Short mmCIF file of C-alpha atoms and ligand atoms in Angstrom, two decimals:
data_model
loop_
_atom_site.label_atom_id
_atom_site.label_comp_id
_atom_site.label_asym_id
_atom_site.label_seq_id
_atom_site.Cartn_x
_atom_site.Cartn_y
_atom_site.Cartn_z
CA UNK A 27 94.14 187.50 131.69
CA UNK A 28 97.23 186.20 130.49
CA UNK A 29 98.89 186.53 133.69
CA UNK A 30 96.38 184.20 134.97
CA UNK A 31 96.72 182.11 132.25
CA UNK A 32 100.80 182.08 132.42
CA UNK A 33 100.31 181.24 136.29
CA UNK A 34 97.84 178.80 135.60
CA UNK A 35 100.24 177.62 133.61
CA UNK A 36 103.10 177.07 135.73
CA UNK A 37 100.61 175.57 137.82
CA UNK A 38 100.27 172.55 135.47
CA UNK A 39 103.92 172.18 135.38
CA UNK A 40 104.61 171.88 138.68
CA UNK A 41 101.79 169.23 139.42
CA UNK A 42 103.04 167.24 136.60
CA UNK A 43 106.81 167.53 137.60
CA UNK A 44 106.29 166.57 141.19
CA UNK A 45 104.48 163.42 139.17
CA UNK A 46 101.24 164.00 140.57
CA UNK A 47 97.73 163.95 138.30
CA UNK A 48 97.44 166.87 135.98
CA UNK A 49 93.81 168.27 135.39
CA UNK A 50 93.36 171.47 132.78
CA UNK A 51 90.69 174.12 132.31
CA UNK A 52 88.06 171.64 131.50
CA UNK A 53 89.00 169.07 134.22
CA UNK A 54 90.54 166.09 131.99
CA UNK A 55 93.83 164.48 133.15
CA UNK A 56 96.03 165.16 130.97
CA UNK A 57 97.25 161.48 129.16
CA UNK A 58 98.40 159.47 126.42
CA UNK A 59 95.86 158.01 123.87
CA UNK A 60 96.05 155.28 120.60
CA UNK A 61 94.14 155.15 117.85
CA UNK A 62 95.54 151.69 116.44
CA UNK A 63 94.31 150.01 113.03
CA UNK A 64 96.65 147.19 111.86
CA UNK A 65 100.36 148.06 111.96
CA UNK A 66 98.86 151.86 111.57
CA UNK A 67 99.13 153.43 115.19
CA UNK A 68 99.07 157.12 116.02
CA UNK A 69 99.64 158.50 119.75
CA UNK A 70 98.04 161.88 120.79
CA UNK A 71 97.64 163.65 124.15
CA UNK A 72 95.17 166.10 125.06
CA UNK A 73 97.90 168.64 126.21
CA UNK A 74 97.95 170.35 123.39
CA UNK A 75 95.45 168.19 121.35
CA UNK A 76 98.89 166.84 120.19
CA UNK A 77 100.01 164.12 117.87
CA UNK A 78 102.73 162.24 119.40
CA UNK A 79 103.93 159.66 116.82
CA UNK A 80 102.42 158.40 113.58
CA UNK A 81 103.78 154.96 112.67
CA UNK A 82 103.29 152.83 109.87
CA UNK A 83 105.22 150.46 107.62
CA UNK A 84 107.63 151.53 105.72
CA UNK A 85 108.69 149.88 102.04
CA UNK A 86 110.53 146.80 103.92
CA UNK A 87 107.62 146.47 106.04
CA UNK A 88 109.49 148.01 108.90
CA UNK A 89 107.76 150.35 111.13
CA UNK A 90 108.57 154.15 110.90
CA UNK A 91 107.57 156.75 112.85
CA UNK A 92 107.25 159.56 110.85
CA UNK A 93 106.34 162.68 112.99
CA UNK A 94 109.14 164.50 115.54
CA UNK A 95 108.24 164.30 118.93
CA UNK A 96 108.78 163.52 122.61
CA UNK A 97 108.49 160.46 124.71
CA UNK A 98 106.69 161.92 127.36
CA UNK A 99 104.00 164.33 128.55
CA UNK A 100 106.76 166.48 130.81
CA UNK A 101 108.68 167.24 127.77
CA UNK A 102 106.19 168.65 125.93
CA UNK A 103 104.97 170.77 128.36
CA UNK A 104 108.53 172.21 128.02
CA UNK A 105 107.99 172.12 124.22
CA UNK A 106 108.41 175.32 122.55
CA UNK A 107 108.12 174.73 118.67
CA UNK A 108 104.13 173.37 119.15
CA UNK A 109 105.60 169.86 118.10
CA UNK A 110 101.99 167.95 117.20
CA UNK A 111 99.62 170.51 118.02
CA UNK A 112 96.91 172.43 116.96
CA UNK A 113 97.66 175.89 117.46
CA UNK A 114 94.95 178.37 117.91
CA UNK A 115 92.97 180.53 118.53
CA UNK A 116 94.08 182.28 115.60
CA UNK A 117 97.32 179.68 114.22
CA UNK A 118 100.52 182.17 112.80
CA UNK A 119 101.70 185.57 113.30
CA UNK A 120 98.80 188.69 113.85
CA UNK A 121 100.99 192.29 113.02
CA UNK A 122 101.74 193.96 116.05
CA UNK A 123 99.58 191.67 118.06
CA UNK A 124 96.25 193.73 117.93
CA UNK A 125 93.53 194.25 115.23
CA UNK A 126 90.04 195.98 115.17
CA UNK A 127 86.80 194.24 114.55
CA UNK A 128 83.36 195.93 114.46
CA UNK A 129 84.83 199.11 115.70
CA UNK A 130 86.20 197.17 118.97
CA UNK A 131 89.80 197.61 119.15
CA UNK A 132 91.61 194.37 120.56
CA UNK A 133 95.23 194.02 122.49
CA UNK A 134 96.76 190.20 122.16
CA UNK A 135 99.43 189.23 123.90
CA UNK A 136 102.86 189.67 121.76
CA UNK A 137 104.77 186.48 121.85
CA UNK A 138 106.49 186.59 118.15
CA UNK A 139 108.40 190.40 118.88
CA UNK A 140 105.95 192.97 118.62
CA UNK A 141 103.72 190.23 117.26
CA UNK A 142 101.71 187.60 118.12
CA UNK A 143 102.28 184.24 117.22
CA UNK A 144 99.91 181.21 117.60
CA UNK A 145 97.49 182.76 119.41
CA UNK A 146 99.98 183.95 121.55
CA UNK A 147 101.96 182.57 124.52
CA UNK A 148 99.47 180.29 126.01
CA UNK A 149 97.20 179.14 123.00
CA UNK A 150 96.08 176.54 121.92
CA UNK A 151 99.11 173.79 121.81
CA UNK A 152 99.28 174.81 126.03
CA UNK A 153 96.26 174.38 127.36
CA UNK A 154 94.51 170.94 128.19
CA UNK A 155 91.94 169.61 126.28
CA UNK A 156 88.81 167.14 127.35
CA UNK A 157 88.53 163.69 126.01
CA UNK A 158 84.85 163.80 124.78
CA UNK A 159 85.75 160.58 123.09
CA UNK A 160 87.84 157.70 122.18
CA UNK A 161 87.65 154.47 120.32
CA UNK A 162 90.83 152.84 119.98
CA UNK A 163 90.46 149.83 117.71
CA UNK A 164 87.64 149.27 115.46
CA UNK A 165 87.11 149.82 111.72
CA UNK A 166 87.48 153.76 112.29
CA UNK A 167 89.28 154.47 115.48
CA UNK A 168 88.77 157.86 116.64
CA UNK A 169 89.25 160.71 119.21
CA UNK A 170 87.29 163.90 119.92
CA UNK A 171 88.81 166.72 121.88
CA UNK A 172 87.20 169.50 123.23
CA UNK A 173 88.30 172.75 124.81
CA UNK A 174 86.07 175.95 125.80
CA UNK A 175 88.23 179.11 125.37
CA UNK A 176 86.60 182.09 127.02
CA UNK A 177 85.91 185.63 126.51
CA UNK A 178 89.32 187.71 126.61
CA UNK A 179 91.97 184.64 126.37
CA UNK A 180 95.10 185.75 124.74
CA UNK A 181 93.16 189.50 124.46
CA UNK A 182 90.48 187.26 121.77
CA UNK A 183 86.87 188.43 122.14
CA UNK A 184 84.07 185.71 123.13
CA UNK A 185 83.66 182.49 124.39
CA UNK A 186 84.82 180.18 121.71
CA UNK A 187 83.95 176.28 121.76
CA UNK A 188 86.33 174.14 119.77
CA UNK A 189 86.46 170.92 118.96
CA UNK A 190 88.97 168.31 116.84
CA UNK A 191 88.50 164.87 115.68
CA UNK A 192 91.34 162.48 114.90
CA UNK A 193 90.54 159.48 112.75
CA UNK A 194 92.24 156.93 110.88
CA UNK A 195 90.61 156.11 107.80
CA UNK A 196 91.31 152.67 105.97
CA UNK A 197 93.94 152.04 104.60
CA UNK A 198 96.82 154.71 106.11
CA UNK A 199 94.93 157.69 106.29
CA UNK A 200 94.52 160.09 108.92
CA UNK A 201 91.89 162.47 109.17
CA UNK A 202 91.29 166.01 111.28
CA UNK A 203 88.35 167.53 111.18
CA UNK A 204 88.39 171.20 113.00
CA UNK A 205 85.58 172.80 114.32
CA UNK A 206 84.94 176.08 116.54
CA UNK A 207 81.85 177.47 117.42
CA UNK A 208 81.51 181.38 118.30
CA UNK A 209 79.07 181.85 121.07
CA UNK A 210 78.57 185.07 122.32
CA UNK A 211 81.33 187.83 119.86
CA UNK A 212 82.50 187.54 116.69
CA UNK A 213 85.76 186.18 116.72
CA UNK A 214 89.22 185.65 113.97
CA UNK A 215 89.25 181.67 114.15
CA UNK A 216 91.85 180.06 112.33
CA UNK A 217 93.23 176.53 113.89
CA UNK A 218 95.91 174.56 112.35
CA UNK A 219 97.68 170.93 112.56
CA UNK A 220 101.70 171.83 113.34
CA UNK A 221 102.77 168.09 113.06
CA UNK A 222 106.50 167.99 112.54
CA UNK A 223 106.70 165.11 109.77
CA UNK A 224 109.50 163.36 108.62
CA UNK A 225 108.58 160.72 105.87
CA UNK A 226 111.96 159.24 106.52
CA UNK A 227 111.38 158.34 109.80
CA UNK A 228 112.00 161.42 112.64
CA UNK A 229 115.25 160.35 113.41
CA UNK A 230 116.76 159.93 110.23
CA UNK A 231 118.41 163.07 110.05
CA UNK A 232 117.25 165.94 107.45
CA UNK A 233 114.52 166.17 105.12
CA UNK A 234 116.40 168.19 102.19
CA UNK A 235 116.58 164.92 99.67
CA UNK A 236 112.59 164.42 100.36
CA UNK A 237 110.54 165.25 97.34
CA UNK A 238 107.93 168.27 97.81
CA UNK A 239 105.26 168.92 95.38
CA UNK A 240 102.46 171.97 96.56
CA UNK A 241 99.56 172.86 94.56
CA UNK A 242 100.02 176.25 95.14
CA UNK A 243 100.87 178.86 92.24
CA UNK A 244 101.07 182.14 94.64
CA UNK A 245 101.84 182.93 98.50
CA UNK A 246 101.72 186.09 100.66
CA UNK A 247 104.29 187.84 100.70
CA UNK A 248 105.73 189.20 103.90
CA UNK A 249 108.16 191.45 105.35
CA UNK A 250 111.45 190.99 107.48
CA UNK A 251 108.99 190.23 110.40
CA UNK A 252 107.33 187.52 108.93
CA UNK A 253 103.62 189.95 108.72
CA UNK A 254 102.20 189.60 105.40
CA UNK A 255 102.39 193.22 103.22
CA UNK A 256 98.63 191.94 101.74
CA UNK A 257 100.50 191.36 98.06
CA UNK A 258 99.68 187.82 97.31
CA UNK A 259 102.24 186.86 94.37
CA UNK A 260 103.14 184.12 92.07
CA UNK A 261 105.46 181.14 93.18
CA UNK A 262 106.84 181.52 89.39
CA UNK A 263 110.42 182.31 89.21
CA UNK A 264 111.16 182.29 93.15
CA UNK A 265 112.57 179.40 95.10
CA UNK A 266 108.85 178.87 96.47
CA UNK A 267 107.74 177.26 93.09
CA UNK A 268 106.69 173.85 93.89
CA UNK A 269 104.38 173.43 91.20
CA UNK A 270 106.66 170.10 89.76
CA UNK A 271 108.21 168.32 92.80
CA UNK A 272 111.26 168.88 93.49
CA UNK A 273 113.61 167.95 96.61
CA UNK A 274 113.25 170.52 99.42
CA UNK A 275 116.75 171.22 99.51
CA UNK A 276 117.00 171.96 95.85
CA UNK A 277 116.94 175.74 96.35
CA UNK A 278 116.68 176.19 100.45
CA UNK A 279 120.28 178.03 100.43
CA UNK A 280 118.52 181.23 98.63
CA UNK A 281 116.17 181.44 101.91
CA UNK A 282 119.13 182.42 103.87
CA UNK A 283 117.39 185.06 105.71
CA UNK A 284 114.89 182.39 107.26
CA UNK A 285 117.22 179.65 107.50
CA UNK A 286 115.06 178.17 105.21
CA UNK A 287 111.47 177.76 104.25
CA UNK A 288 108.58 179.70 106.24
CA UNK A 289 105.72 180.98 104.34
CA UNK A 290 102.08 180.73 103.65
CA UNK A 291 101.24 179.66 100.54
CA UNK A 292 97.39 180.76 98.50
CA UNK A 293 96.15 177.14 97.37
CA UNK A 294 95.25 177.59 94.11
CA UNK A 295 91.11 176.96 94.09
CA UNK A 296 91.38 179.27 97.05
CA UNK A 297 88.82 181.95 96.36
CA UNK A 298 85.90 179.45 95.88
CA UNK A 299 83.45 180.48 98.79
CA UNK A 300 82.39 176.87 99.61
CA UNK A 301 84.68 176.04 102.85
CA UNK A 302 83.41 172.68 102.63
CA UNK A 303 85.63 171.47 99.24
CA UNK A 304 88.87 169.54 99.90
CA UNK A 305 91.65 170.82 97.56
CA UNK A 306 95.00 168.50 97.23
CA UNK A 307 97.31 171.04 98.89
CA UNK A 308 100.53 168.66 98.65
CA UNK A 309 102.71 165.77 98.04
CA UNK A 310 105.45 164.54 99.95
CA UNK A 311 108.06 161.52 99.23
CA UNK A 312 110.82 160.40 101.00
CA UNK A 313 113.19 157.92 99.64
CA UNK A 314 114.58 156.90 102.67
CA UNK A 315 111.46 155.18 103.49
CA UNK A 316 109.44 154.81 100.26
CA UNK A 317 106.54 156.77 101.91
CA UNK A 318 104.08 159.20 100.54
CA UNK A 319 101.81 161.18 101.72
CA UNK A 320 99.17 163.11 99.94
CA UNK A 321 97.17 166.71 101.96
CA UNK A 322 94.37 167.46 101.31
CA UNK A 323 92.15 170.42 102.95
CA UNK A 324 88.99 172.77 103.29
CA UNK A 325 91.16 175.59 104.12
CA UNK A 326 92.58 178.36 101.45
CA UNK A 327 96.12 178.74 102.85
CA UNK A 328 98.98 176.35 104.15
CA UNK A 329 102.37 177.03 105.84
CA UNK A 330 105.29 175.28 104.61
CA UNK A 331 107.87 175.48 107.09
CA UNK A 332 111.49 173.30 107.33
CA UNK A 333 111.97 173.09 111.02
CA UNK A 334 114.63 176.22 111.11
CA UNK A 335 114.15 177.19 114.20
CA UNK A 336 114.55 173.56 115.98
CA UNK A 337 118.18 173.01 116.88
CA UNK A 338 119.61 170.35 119.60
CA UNK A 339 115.62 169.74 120.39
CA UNK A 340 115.88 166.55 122.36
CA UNK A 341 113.41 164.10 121.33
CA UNK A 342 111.97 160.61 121.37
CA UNK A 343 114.89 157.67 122.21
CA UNK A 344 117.18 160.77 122.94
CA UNK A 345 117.69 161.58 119.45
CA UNK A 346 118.16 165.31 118.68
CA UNK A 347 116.50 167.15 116.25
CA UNK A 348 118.31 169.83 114.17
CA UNK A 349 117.55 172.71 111.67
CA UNK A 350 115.72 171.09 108.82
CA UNK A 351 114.90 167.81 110.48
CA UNK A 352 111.28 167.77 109.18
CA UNK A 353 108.86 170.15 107.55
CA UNK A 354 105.09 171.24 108.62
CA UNK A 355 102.23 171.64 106.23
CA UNK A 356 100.33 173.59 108.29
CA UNK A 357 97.08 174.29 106.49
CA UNK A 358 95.04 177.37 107.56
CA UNK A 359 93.53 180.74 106.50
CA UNK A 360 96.13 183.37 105.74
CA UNK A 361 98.80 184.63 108.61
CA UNK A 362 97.48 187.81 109.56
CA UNK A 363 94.44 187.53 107.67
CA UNK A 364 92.07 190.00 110.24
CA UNK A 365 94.33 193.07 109.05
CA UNK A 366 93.77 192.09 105.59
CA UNK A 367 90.65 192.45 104.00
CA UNK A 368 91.26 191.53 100.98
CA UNK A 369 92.60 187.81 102.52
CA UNK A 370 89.86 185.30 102.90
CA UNK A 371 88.09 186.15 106.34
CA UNK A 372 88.33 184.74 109.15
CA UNK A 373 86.14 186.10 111.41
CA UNK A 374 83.16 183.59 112.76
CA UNK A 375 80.26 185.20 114.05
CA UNK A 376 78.08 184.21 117.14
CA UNK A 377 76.02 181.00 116.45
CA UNK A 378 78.13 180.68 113.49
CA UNK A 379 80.96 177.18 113.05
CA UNK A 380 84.51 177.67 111.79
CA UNK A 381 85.60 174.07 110.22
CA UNK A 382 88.61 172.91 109.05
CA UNK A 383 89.15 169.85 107.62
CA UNK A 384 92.77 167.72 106.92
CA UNK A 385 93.45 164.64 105.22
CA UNK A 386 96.56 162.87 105.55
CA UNK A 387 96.79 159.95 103.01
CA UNK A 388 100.17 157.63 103.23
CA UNK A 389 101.54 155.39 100.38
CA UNK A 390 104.46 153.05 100.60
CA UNK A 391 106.41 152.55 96.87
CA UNK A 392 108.25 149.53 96.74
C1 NAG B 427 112.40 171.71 130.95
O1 NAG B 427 113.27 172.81 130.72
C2 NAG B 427 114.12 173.12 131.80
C3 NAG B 427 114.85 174.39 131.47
O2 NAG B 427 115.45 174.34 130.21
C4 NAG B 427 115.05 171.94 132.07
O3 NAG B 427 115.86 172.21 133.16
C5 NAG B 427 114.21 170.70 132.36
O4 NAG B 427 115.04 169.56 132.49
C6 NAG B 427 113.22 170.45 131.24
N1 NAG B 427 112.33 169.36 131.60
C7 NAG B 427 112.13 168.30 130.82
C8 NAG B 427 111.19 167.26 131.33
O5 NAG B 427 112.64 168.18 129.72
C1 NAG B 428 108.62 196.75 118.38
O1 NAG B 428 108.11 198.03 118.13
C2 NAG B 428 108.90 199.08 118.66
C3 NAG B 428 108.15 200.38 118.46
O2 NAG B 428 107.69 200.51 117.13
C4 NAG B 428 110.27 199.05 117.97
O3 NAG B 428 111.10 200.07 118.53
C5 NAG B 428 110.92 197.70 118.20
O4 NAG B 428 112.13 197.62 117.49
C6 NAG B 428 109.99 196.59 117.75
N1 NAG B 428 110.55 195.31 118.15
C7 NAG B 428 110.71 194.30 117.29
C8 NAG B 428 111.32 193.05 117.84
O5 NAG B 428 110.41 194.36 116.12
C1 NAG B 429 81.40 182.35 128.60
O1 NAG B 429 82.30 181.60 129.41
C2 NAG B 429 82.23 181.89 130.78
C3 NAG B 429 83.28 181.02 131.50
O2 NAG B 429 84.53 181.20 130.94
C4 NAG B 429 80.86 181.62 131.32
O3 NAG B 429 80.79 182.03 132.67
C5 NAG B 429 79.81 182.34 130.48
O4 NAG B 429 78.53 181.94 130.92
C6 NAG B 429 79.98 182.04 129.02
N1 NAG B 429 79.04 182.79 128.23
C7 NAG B 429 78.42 182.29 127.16
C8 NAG B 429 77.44 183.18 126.47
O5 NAG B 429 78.64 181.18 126.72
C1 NAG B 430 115.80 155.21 96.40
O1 NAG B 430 116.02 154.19 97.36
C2 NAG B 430 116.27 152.93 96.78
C3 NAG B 430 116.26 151.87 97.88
O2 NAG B 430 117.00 152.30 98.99
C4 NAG B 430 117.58 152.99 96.02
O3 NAG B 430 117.85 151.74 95.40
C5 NAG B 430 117.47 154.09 94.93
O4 NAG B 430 118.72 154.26 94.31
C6 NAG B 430 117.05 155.40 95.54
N1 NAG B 430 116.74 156.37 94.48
C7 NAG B 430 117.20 157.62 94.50
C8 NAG B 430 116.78 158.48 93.36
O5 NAG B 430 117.91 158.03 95.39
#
């Protein structure tokens, strides 16, 4: 299967680089779409289900564009650090790429080392997604995606059908609601947003003097590989601790294994079985800009990671992104959560609807 997909794959880049139309799985050309409310404008593309740029004033009035990024749909098929997308089916690393569920053993494919990362090498962020809807002015402009991911993709059992709004909400918010539908096996589901933001505009260099704030006391801890060991421990006493803001860069140097920060972190609240309830996961400020933004989600985990793997990424105007030139909030269930049982599940059953939601809410201090 993934040797179709891979090919299938290739496929898509070679239409596109030759210029010609590009049509994915479910038959939508692959493009560029607005959502536009005032001087608030964000730019997605189906490949991907991808945000492309968020912009909005900053505290001079001056438009920033806060999210890392590239100018156009060629480059990110080329994209290898899921700038913008929503990864999936199962978002992070699964130990040793397999798991069992129901007494069914499953193989994925093993992107991450022996593991599997993202949903492995052609998830989510790869494929192309329908347009089911947009509305690009108006009170609430909005855009529904769509993609049907079938039985054995990436070694995951049963037909999944997912689905992901983007919406801006008055006045500079930005809402994603996640949804996946298992209809024929049970299934791990566990989508996530992997914007790359930079509250001081993408191309103003490194995000170590921006203010972090998580509202998080514990994380999962994990071994040299990045796979959870199941112990879920407190942020207390460990460069993790967020629990007062403090600027990213204030401890990053102990993280020198990881070139920085990469880790999953238990949202405190998370054990309360209602999926539905929005928790404030974060707080974010730069001062380059004087813009805040607040996160809010449905789901129990988020991954807080500094960029430390992007280095001489070209990106939009030619600017080149470096280690540490934004940081992802990438809410979710817990990384390798289907070998974990005592991690919030993440298995959706047939009939039954996996949803995520994400709320992005942007202040400008004076
Ligand atoms: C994609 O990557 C290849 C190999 O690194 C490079 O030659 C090519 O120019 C890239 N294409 C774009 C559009 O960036
Ligand atoms: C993958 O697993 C094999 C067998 O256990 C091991 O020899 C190898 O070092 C592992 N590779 C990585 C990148 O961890
Ligand atoms: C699952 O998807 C395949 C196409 O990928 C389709 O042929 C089949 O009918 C689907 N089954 C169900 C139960 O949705
Ligand atoms: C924040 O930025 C403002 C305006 O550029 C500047 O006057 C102020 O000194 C900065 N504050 C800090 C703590 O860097």
């Amino acid at each position: 299967m993934s040797k179709f997909s891979f090919l299938f794959f290739c496929l898509i880049i070679t239409v596109v680089s030759f210029g010609g139309i590009v049509n994915g799985h479910g038959g939508s050309k692959v493009g560029i779409y607005e959502l536009k409310r005032g001087d608030f404008t964000v730019k997605l593309t189906n490949f991907g289900a991808r945000i492309m740029s968020v912009v909005l004033p900053d505290r001079n009035g001056k438009p920033a564009d806060v999210v890392l990024g590239y100018d156009s749909i060629k480059e990110y098929l080329n994209d290898t650090s899921s700038f913008g997308a929503i990864v999936g089916r199962v978002a992070n690393r699964i130990g040793g790429a397999q798991f069992t569920l129901n007494g069914i053993h499953y193989k994925l494919d093993a992107n991450d080392g022996n593991n599997t990362l993202h949903g492995g090498r052609l998830g989510f962020n790869k494929v192309t997604w329908n347009v089911k809807k947009h509305v690009k002015y108006g009170p609430t402009p909005f855009i529904v995606l769509s993609y049907d991911s079938f039985d054995g993709e990436e070694g995951f059992p049963g037909n999944l059908s997912v689905t992901v709004t983007y919406a801006l909400l008055h006045p500079y918010k930005l809402g994603v609601i996640m949804k996946a539908k298992a209809l024929n096996k049970a299934t791990p589901v566990n989508l996530a947003a992997h914007s790359y933001w930079n509250l001081g505009g993408h191309n103003s260099g490194d995000i170590l003097s921006d203010e972090v704030q998580f509202f998080a006391s514990r994380y999962t801890v994990v071994d040299s590989h990045l796979i959870p060991t199941g112990k879920i421990a407190p942020v207390k006493g460990t460069p993790f601790d967020f629990l007062k803001h403090h600027k990213v860069g204030s401890r990053i140097t102990e993280l020198s294994a990881t070139l920085g920060y990469d880790l999953n972190y238990a949202l405190d609240g998370y054990e309360k079985k209602d999926n539905k309830v929005m928790k404030l996961a974060a707080m974010v400020y730069s001062n380059k800009t004087g813009i805040g933004m607040k996160i809010s989600t449905s789901a129990p985990g988020m991954q807080f990671y500094t960029a430390n793997h992007v280095k001489n990424v070209k990106g939009k105007g030619g600017y080149v992104y470096q280690p540490h030139s934004a940081y992802c909030f990438e809410t979710q269930g817990f990384p390798d959560a289907v070998n974990h049982p005592n991690f919030p599940s993440t298995i959706v059953n047939p009939g039954q609807v996996y949803t995520h939601f994400l709320l992005h809410e942007f202040v400008t201090k004076i």
